[in-house]
Amino acid sequence: MTTSVTSVRVSDTVAVAIRVMREKGISQLPVLSKGVPVGSLSDRSIVHALSEAQDADALAKRPVGDIMGPPFPTAGPETTVDQAYPLLEDQPAVLVVETGANDGLRGQDVDSLEANIQAIIDRVPPPCSATDRTPAS
């Protein structure tokens, strides 16, 4: 684990969350309370809340906790992509957590994740030829 996970607190305002998402170029965030994942926030949930709001400025001042969705499922750092895949069927992300001296959240090592994804890709057979239905070479 090498990368800290970008997150917001349940008490942060929607405006703060939007700023963080823009600055980091991300579309979703875990929402924490005392370092524990308690919800999630996505650009989609913000747009939904905005469509129901009568006052965009008032929405921007509301706490994230008022509009957050359920927390992302969590997995340990040793979890492979194969093991995490079923968690992604109904959720947009899996939060890889590691508890340690800081009891903080850490993102999965990108090199490890890419290696796991490549291993899955390598197992997928090549597409079949349209004429003979045998794997193309």
PDB file of C-alpha atoms in Angstrom:
ATOM      1  CA  MET A   1       0.000   0.000   0.000  1.00  0.00           C
ATOM      2  CA  THR A   2       1.460   3.260  -1.059  1.00  0.00           C
ATOM      3  CA  THR A   3      -1.268   5.775  -1.852  1.00  0.00           C
ATOM      4  CA  SER A   4      -3.525   7.535   0.622  1.00  0.00           C
ATOM      5  CA  VAL A   5      -7.178   7.442  -0.280  1.00  0.00           C
ATOM      6  CA  THR A   6      -8.795  10.797  -0.913  1.00  0.00           C
ATOM      7  CA  SER A   7     -11.883  11.116   1.251  1.00  0.00           C
ATOM      8  CA  VAL A   8     -14.191  13.597   2.917  1.00  0.00           C
ATOM      9  CA  ARG A   9     -15.663  13.700   6.394  1.00  0.00           C
ATOM     10  CA  VAL A  10     -19.357  13.211   6.992  1.00  0.00           C
ATOM     11  CA  SER A  11     -19.465  16.779   8.364  1.00  0.00           C
ATOM     12  CA  ASP A  12     -17.721  18.399   5.351  1.00  0.00           C
ATOM     13  CA  THR A  13     -19.991  20.476   3.159  1.00  0.00           C
ATOM     14  CA  VAL A  14     -21.060  19.408  -0.299  1.00  0.00           C
ATOM     15  CA  ALA A  15     -19.074  22.372  -1.643  1.00  0.00           C
ATOM     16  CA  VAL A  16     -15.900  21.018  -0.004  1.00  0.00           C
ATOM     17  CA  ALA A  17     -16.531  17.572  -1.503  1.00  0.00           C
ATOM     18  CA  ILE A  18     -17.065  19.048  -4.967  1.00  0.00           C
ATOM     19  CA  ARG A  19     -13.834  21.030  -4.670  1.00  0.00           C
ATOM     20  CA  VAL A  20     -11.886  17.930  -3.601  1.00  0.00           C
ATOM     21  CA  MET A  21     -13.324  15.889  -6.464  1.00  0.00           C
ATOM     22  CA  ARG A  22     -12.446  18.604  -8.986  1.00  0.00           C
ATOM     23  CA  GLU A  23      -8.929  19.119  -7.638  1.00  0.00           C
ATOM     24  CA  LYS A  24      -8.183  15.390  -7.656  1.00  0.00           C
ATOM     25  CA  GLY A  25     -10.001  14.659 -10.931  1.00  0.00           C
ATOM     26  CA  ILE A  26     -12.122  11.933  -9.349  1.00  0.00           C
ATOM     27  CA  SER A  27     -15.817  11.126  -9.530  1.00  0.00           C
ATOM     28  CA  GLN A  28     -16.389   9.427  -6.177  1.00  0.00           C
ATOM     29  CA  LEU A  29     -15.163   9.539  -2.615  1.00  0.00           C
ATOM     30  CA  PRO A  30     -15.487   7.513   0.539  1.00  0.00           C
ATOM     31  CA  VAL A  31     -17.089   9.438   3.396  1.00  0.00           C
ATOM     32  CA  LEU A  32     -15.453   8.956   6.794  1.00  0.00           C
ATOM     33  CA  SER A  33     -16.432   9.500  10.391  1.00  0.00           C
ATOM     34  CA  LYS A  34     -13.516   9.281  12.813  1.00  0.00           C
ATOM     35  CA  GLY A  35     -11.487   7.503  10.116  1.00  0.00           C
ATOM     36  CA  VAL A  36     -14.124   4.827   9.490  1.00  0.00           C
ATOM     37  CA  PRO A  37     -15.961   4.551   6.139  1.00  0.00           C
ATOM     38  CA  VAL A  38     -19.631   5.386   6.753  1.00  0.00           C
ATOM     39  CA  GLY A  39     -20.769   6.350   3.264  1.00  0.00           C
ATOM     40  CA  SER A  40     -19.820   7.309  -0.246  1.00  0.00           C
ATOM     41  CA  LEU A  41     -20.326  10.319  -2.456  1.00  0.00           C
ATOM     42  CA  SER A  42     -20.257  10.442  -6.235  1.00  0.00           C
ATOM     43  CA  ASP A  43     -20.743  13.071  -8.876  1.00  0.00           C
ATOM     44  CA  ARG A  44     -23.939  11.201  -9.698  1.00  0.00           C
ATOM     45  CA  SER A  45     -25.312  11.527  -6.151  1.00  0.00           C
ATOM     46  CA  ILE A  46     -24.472  15.243  -6.182  1.00  0.00           C
ATOM     47  CA  VAL A  47     -26.292  15.736  -9.499  1.00  0.00           C
ATOM     48  CA  HIS A  48     -29.282  13.810  -8.124  1.00  0.00           C
ATOM     49  CA  ALA A  49     -29.361  15.965  -4.974  1.00  0.00           C
ATOM     50  CA  LEU A  50     -29.041  19.083  -7.113  1.00  0.00           C
ATOM     51  CA  SER A  51     -31.979  18.022  -9.289  1.00  0.00           C
ATOM     52  CA  GLU A  52     -34.133  17.739  -6.165  1.00  0.00           C
ATOM     53  CA  ALA A  53     -32.825  20.886  -4.468  1.00  0.00           C
ATOM     54  CA  GLN A  54     -34.697  24.124  -4.758  1.00  0.00           C
ATOM     55  CA  ASP A  55     -31.609  26.140  -3.882  1.00  0.00           C
ATOM     56  CA  ALA A  56     -28.164  25.120  -5.182  1.00  0.00           C
ATOM     57  CA  ASP A  57     -26.398  27.464  -2.741  1.00  0.00           C
ATOM     58  CA  ALA A  58     -28.202  25.869   0.192  1.00  0.00           C
ATOM     59  CA  LEU A  59     -27.239  22.406  -1.074  1.00  0.00           C
ATOM     60  CA  ALA A  60     -23.577  23.436  -1.289  1.00  0.00           C
ATOM     61  CA  LYS A  61     -23.675  24.363   2.407  1.00  0.00           C
ATOM     62  CA  ARG A  62     -25.252  21.095   3.560  1.00  0.00           C
ATOM     63  CA  PRO A  63     -23.098  18.374   5.124  1.00  0.00           C
ATOM     64  CA  VAL A  64     -22.063  15.482   2.904  1.00  0.00           C
ATOM     65  CA  GLY A  65     -23.788  13.161   5.361  1.00  0.00           C
ATOM     66  CA  ASP A  66     -27.147  14.497   4.177  1.00  0.00           C
ATOM     67  CA  ILE A  67     -26.707  13.225   0.621  1.00  0.00           C
ATOM     68  CA  MET A  68     -24.158  10.397   0.859  1.00  0.00           C
ATOM     69  CA  GLY A  69     -24.865   6.868  -0.304  1.00  0.00           C
ATOM     70  CA  PRO A  70     -23.877   3.613   1.366  1.00  0.00           C
ATOM     71  CA  PRO A  71     -20.179   2.961   1.992  1.00  0.00           C
ATOM     72  CA  PHE A  72     -18.113   1.197  -0.633  1.00  0.00           C
ATOM     73  CA  PRO A  73     -17.465  -2.456   0.126  1.00  0.00           C
ATOM     74  CA  THR A  74     -14.054  -3.025   1.669  1.00  0.00           C
ATOM     75  CA  ALA A  75     -11.333  -5.563   1.015  1.00  0.00           C
ATOM     76  CA  GLY A  76      -7.937  -6.262   2.515  1.00  0.00           C
ATOM     77  CA  PRO A  77      -4.666  -5.461   0.748  1.00  0.00           C
ATOM     78  CA  GLU A  78      -4.141  -9.124  -0.124  1.00  0.00           C
ATOM     79  CA  THR A  79      -7.438  -9.288  -2.032  1.00  0.00           C
ATOM     80  CA  THR A  80      -6.986 -10.140  -5.693  1.00  0.00           C
ATOM     81  CA  VAL A  81      -8.986  -8.602  -8.507  1.00  0.00           C
ATOM     82  CA  ASP A  82     -10.731 -11.973  -8.971  1.00  0.00           C
ATOM     83  CA  GLN A  83     -11.886 -11.841  -5.356  1.00  0.00           C
ATOM     84  CA  ALA A  84     -12.928  -8.183  -5.572  1.00  0.00           C
ATOM     85  CA  TYR A  85     -14.826  -8.516  -8.851  1.00  0.00           C
ATOM     86  CA  PRO A  86     -18.102  -9.792  -7.284  1.00  0.00           C
ATOM     87  CA  LEU A  87     -18.091  -6.735  -5.014  1.00  0.00           C
ATOM     88  CA  LEU A  88     -18.046  -4.510  -8.098  1.00  0.00           C
ATOM     89  CA  GLU A  89     -21.207  -5.981  -9.598  1.00  0.00           C
ATOM     90  CA  ASP A  90     -23.402  -3.605  -7.606  1.00  0.00           C
ATOM     91  CA  GLN A  91     -20.902  -0.973  -6.463  1.00  0.00           C
ATOM     92  CA  PRO A  92     -18.720   1.486  -8.384  1.00  0.00           C
ATOM     93  CA  ALA A  93     -15.630   0.890  -6.233  1.00  0.00           C
ATOM     94  CA  VAL A  94     -14.009  -1.298  -3.625  1.00  0.00           C
ATOM     95  CA  LEU A  95     -12.151   0.418  -0.831  1.00  0.00           C
ATOM     96  CA  VAL A  96      -8.925  -1.405  -0.004  1.00  0.00           C
ATOM     97  CA  VAL A  97      -8.224  -0.917   3.673  1.00  0.00           C
ATOM     98  CA  GLU A  98      -5.239  -1.734   5.759  1.00  0.00           C
ATOM     99  CA  THR A  99      -5.222  -1.351   9.499  1.00  0.00           C
ATOM    100  CA  GLY A 100      -1.951  -0.650  11.163  1.00  0.00           C
ATOM    101  CA  ALA A 101      -0.284   1.753  13.505  1.00  0.00           C
ATOM    102  CA  ASN A 102      -2.353   4.642  12.157  1.00  0.00           C
ATOM    103  CA  ASP A 103      -5.565   2.664  11.587  1.00  0.00           C
ATOM    104  CA  GLY A 104      -5.910   4.760   8.464  1.00  0.00           C
ATOM    105  CA  LEU A 105      -7.135   4.024   4.979  1.00  0.00           C
ATOM    106  CA  ARG A 106      -4.674   3.329   2.211  1.00  0.00           C
ATOM    107  CA  GLY A 107      -5.211   2.817  -1.499  1.00  0.00           C
ATOM    108  CA  GLN A 108      -4.050  -0.330  -3.233  1.00  0.00           C
ATOM    109  CA  ASP A 109      -0.595  -0.251  -4.786  1.00  0.00           C
ATOM    110  CA  VAL A 110      -1.192   0.655  -8.441  1.00  0.00           C
ATOM    111  CA  ASP A 111       1.524  -1.703  -9.761  1.00  0.00           C
ATOM    112  CA  SER A 112      -0.035  -4.622  -7.883  1.00  0.00           C
ATOM    113  CA  LEU A 113      -3.502  -3.773  -9.158  1.00  0.00           C
ATOM    114  CA  GLU A 114      -2.287  -3.463 -12.762  1.00  0.00           C
ATOM    115  CA  ALA A 115      -0.534  -6.830 -12.494  1.00  0.00           C
ATOM    116  CA  ASN A 116      -3.732  -8.468 -11.231  1.00  0.00           C
ATOM    117  CA  ILE A 117      -5.784  -6.917 -14.043  1.00  0.00           C
ATOM    118  CA  GLN A 118      -3.228  -8.039 -16.640  1.00  0.00           C
ATOM    119  CA  ALA A 119      -3.386 -11.581 -15.255  1.00  0.00           C
ATOM    120  CA  ILE A 120      -7.152 -11.608 -15.847  1.00  0.00           C
ATOM    121  CA  ILE A 121      -6.770 -10.187 -19.359  1.00  0.00           C
ATOM    122  CA  ASP A 122      -4.173 -12.847 -20.178  1.00  0.00           C
ATOM    123  CA  ARG A 123      -6.700 -15.584 -19.311  1.00  0.00           C
ATOM    124  CA  VAL A 124      -9.378 -14.269 -21.679  1.00  0.00           C
ATOM    125  CA  PRO A 125      -9.323 -16.274 -24.936  1.00  0.00           C
ATOM    126  CA  PRO A 126      -8.872 -14.333 -28.167  1.00  0.00           C
ATOM    127  CA  PRO A 127     -12.057 -13.445 -30.054  1.00  0.00           C
ATOM    128  CA  CYS A 128     -13.447 -15.995 -32.502  1.00  0.00           C
ATOM    129  CA  SER A 129     -13.294 -15.480 -36.213  1.00  0.00           C
ATOM    130  CA  ALA A 130     -16.697 -14.557 -37.643  1.00  0.00           C
ATOM    131  CA  THR A 131     -16.458 -17.279 -40.292  1.00  0.00           C
ATOM    132  CA  ASP A 132     -15.124 -20.331 -38.503  1.00  0.00           C
ATOM    133  CA  ARG A 133     -15.792 -19.640 -34.799  1.00  0.00           C
ATOM    134  CA  THR A 134     -12.276 -20.695 -33.900  1.00  0.00           C
ATOM    135  CA  PRO A 135     -10.030 -18.428 -31.871  1.00  0.00           C
ATOM    136  CA  ALA A 136      -8.361 -15.850 -34.079  1.00  0.00           C
ATOM    137  CA  SER A 137      -4.595 -15.952 -34.201  1.00  0.00           C
TER     138      SER A 137
END
